JSON list of C-alpha atoms in Angstrom, two decimals:
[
{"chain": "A", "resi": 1, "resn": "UNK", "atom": "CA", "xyz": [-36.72, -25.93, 21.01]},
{"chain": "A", "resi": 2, "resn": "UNK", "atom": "CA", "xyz": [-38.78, -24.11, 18.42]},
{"chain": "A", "resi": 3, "resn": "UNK", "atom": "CA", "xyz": [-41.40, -23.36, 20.66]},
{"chain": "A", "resi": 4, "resn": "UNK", "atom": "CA", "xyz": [-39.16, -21.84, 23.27]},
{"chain": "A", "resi": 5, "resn": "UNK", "atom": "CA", "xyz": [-37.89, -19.69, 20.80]},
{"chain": "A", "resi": 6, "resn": "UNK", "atom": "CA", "xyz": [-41.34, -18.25, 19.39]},
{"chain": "A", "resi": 7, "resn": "UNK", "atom": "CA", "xyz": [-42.54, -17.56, 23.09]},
{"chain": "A", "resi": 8, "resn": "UNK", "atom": "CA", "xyz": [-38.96, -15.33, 23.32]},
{"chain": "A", "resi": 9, "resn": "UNK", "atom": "CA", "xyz": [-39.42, -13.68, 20.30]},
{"chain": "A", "resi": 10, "resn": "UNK", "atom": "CA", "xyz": [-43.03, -13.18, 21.03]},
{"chain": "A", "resi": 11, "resn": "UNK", "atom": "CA", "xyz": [-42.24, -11.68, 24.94]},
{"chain": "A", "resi": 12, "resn": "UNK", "atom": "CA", "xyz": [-39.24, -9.71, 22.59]},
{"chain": "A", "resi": 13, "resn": "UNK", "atom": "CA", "xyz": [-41.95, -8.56, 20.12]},
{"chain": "A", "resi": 14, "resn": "UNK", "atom": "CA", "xyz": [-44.34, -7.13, 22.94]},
{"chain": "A", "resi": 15, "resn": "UNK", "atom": "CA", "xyz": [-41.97, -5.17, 24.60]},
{"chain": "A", "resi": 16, "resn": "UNK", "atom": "CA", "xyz": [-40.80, -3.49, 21.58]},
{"chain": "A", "resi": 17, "resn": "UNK", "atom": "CA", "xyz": [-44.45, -2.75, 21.04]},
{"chain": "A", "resi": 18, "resn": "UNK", "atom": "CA", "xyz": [-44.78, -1.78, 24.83]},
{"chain": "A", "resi": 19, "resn": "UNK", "atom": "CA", "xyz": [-41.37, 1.14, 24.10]},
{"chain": "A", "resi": 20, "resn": "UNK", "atom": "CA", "xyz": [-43.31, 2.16, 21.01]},
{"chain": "A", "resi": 21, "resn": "UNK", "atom": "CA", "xyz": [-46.67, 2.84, 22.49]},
{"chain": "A", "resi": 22, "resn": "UNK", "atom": "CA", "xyz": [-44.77, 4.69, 25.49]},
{"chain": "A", "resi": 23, "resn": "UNK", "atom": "CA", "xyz": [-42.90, 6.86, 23.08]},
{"chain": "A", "resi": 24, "resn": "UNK", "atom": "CA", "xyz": [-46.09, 8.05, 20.91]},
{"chain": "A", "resi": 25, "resn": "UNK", "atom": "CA", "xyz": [-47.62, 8.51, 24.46]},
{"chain": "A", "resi": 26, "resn": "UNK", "atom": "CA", "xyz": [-44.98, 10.93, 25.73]},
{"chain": "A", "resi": 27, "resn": "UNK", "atom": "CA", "xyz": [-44.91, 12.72, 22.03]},
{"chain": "A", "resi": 28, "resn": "UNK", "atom": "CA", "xyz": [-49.12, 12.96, 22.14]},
{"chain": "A", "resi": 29, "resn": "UNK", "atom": "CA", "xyz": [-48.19, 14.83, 25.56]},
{"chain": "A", "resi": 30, "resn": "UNK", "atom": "CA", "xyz": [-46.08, 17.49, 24.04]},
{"chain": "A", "resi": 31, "resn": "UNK", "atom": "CA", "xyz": [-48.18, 18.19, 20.72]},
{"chain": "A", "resi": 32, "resn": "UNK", "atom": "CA", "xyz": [-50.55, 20.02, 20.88]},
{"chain": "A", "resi": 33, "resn": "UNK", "atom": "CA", "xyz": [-54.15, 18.43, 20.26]},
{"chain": "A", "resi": 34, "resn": "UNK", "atom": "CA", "xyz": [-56.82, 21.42, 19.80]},
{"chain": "A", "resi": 35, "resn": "UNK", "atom": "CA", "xyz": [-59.91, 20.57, 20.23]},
{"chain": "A", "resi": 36, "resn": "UNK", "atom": "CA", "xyz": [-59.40, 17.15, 20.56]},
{"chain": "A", "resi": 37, "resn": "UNK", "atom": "CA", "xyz": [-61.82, 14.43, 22.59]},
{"chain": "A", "resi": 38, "resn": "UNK", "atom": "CA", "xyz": [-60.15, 11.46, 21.24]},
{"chain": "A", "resi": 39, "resn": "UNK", "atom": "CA", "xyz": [-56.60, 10.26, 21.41]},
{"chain": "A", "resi": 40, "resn": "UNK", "atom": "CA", "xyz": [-54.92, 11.09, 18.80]},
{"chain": "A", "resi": 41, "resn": "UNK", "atom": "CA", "xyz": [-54.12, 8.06, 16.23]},
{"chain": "A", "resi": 42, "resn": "UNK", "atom": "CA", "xyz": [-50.06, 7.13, 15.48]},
{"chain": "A", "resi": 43, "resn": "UNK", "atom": "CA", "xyz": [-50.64, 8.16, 12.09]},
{"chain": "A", "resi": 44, "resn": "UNK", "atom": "CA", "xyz": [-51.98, 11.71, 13.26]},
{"chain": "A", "resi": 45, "resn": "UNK", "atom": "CA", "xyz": [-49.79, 12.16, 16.20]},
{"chain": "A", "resi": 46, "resn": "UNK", "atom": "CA", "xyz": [-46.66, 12.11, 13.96]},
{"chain": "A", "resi": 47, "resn": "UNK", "atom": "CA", "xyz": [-48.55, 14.23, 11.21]},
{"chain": "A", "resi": 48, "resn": "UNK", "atom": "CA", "xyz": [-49.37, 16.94, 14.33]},
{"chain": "A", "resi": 49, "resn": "UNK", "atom": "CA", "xyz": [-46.04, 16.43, 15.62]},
{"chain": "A", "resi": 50, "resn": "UNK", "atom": "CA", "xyz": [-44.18, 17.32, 11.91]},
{"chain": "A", "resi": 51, "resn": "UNK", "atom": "CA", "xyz": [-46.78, 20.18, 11.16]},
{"chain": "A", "resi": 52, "resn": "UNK", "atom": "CA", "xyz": [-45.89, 21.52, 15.12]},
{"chain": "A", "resi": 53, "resn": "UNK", "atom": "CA", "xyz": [-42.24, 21.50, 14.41]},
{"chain": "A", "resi": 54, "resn": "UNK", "atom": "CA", "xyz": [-42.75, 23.44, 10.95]},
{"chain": "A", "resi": 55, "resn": "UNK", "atom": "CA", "xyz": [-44.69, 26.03, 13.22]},
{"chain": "A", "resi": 56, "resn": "UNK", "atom": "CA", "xyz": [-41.60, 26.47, 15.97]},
{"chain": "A", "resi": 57, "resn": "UNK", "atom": "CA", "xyz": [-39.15, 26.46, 13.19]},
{"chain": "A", "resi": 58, "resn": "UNK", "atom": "CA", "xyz": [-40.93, 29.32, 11.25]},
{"chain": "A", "resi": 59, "resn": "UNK", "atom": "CA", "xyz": [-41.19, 30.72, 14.76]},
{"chain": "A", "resi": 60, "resn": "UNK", "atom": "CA", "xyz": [-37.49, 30.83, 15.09]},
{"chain": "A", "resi": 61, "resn": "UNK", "atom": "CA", "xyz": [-36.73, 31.80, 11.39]},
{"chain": "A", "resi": 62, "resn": "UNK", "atom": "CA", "xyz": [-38.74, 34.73, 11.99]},
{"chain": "A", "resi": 63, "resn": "UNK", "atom": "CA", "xyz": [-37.17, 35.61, 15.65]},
{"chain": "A", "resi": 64, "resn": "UNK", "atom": "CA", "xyz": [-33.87, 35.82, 13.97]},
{"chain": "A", "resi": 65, "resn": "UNK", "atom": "CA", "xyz": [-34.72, 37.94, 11.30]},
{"chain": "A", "resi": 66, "resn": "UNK", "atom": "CA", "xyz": [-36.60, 40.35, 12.97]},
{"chain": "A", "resi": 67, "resn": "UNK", "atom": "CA", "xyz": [-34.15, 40.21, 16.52]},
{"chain": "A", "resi": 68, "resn": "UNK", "atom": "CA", "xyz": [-34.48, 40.79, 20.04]},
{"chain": "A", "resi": 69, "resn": "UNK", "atom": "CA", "xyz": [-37.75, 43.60, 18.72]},
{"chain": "A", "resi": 70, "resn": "UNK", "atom": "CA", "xyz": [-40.12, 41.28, 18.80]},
{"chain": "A", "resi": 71, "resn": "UNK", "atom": "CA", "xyz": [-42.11, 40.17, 21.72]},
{"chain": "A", "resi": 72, "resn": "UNK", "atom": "CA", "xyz": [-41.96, 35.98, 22.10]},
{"chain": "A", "resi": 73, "resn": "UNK", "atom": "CA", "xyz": [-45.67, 36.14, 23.02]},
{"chain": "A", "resi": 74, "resn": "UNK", "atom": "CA", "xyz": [-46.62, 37.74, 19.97]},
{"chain": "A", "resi": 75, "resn": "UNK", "atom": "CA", "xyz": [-44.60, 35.50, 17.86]},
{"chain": "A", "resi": 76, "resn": "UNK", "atom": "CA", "xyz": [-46.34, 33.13, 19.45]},
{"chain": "A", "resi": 77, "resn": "UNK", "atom": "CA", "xyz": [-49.72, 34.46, 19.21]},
{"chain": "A", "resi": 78, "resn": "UNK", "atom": "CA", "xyz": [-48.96, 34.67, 15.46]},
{"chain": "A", "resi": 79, "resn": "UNK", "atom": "CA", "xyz": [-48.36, 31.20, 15.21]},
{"chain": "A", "resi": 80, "resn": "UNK", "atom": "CA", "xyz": [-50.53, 29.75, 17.70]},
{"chain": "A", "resi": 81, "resn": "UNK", "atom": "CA", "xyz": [-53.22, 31.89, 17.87]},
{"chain": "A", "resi": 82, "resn": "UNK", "atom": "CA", "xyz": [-57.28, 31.98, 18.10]},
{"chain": "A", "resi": 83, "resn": "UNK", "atom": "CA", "xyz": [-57.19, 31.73, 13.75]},
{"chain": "A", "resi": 84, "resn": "UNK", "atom": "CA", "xyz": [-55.12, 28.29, 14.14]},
{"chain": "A", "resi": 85, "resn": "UNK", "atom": "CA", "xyz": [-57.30, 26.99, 16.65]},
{"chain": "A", "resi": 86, "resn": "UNK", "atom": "CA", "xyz": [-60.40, 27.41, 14.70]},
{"chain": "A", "resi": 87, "resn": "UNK", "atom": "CA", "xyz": [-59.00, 26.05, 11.49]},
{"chain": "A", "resi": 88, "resn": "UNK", "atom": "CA", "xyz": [-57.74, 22.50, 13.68]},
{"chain": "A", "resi": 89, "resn": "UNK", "atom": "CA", "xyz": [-61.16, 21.91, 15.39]},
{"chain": "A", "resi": 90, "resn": "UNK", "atom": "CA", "xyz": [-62.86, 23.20, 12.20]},
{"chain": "A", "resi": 91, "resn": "UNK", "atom": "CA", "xyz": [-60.55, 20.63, 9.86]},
{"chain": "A", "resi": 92, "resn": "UNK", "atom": "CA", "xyz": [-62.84, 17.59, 10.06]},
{"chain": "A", "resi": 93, "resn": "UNK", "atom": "CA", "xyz": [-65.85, 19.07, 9.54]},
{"chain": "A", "resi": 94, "resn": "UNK", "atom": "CA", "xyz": [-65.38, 20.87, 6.48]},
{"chain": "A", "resi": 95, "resn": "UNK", "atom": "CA", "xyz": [-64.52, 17.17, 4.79]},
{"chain": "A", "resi": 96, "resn": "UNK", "atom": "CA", "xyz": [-61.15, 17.22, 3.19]},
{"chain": "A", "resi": 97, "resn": "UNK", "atom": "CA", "xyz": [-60.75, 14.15, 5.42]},
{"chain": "A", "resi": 98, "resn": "UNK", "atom": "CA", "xyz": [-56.63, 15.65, 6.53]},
{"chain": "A", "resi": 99, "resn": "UNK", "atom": "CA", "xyz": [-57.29, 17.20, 9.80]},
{"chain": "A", "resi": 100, "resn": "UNK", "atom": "CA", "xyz": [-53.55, 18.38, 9.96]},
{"chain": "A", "resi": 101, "resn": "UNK", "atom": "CA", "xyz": [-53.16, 20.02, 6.46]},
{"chain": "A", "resi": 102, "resn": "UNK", "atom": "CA", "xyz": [-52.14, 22.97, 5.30]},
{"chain": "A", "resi": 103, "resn": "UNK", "atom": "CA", "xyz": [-54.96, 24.65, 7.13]},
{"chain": "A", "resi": 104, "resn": "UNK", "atom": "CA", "xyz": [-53.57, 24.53, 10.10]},
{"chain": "A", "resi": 105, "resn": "UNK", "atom": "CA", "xyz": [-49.80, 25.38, 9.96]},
{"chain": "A", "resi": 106, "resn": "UNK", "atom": "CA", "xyz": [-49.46, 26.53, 6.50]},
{"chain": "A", "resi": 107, "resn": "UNK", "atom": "CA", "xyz": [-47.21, 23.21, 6.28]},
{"chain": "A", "resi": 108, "resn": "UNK", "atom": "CA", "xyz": [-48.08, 20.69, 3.42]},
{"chain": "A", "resi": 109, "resn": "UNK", "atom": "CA", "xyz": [-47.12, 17.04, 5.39]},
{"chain": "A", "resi": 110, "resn": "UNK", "atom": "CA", "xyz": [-45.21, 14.62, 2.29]},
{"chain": "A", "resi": 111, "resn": "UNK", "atom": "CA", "xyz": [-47.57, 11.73, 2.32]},
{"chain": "A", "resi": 112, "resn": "UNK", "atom": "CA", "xyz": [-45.91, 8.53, 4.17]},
{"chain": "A", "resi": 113, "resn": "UNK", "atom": "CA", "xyz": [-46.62, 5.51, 2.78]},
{"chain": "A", "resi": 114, "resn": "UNK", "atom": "CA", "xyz": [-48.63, 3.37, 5.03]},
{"chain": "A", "resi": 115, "resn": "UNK", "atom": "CA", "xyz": [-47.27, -0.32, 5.97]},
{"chain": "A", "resi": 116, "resn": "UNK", "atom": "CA", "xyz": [-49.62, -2.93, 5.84]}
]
């Protein structure tokens, strides 16, 4: 019957929901969240998670060109240091409203279009 079929689709529907919620709660785990009281939104979680990845990969661009010289930590300092910090808990107070802008990575996020 029809109504069978909406309550499947329905109990189908919420456990896709359920796998999506997990996932952005195991990526909000492994991105970093400066400064943060509040869970992080979807929206923002995938905007911290691109301008994060950015970071490593400019991390690893620079590892290769300067070799085995470099010290990790330093790279890593560089990248993820006390200057980075204050510009992601700093972000929403100075008003531009993007709290994971250029400011913080250097990395200019292409605006996704938001489904309604």
């Amino acid at each position: 019957s029809a109504a069978r079929r909406r309550l499947a689709a329905n109990a189908r529907e919420r456990r896709r929901m359920q796998g999506l919620n997990t996932a952005f709660d195991r990526l909000r785990r492994v991105v970093p969240q400066w400064g943060q009281d509040k869970k992080l939104s979807k929206y923002e979680t995938l905007q911290m998670a691109l301008s994060y990845i950015m970071a490593l990969t400019r991390i690893l661009a620079e590892a290769e060109r300067f070799g085995s010289e470099r010290d990790w930590s330093s790279l890593h300092c560089e990248h993820f240091g006390r200057d980075h910090y204050l510009a992601f808990a700093g972000a929403k107070l100075q008003g531009d409203g993007e709290p994971y802008g250029p400011r913080l990575f250097g990395f200019q996020p292409e605006p996704f279009p938001m489904a309604s």
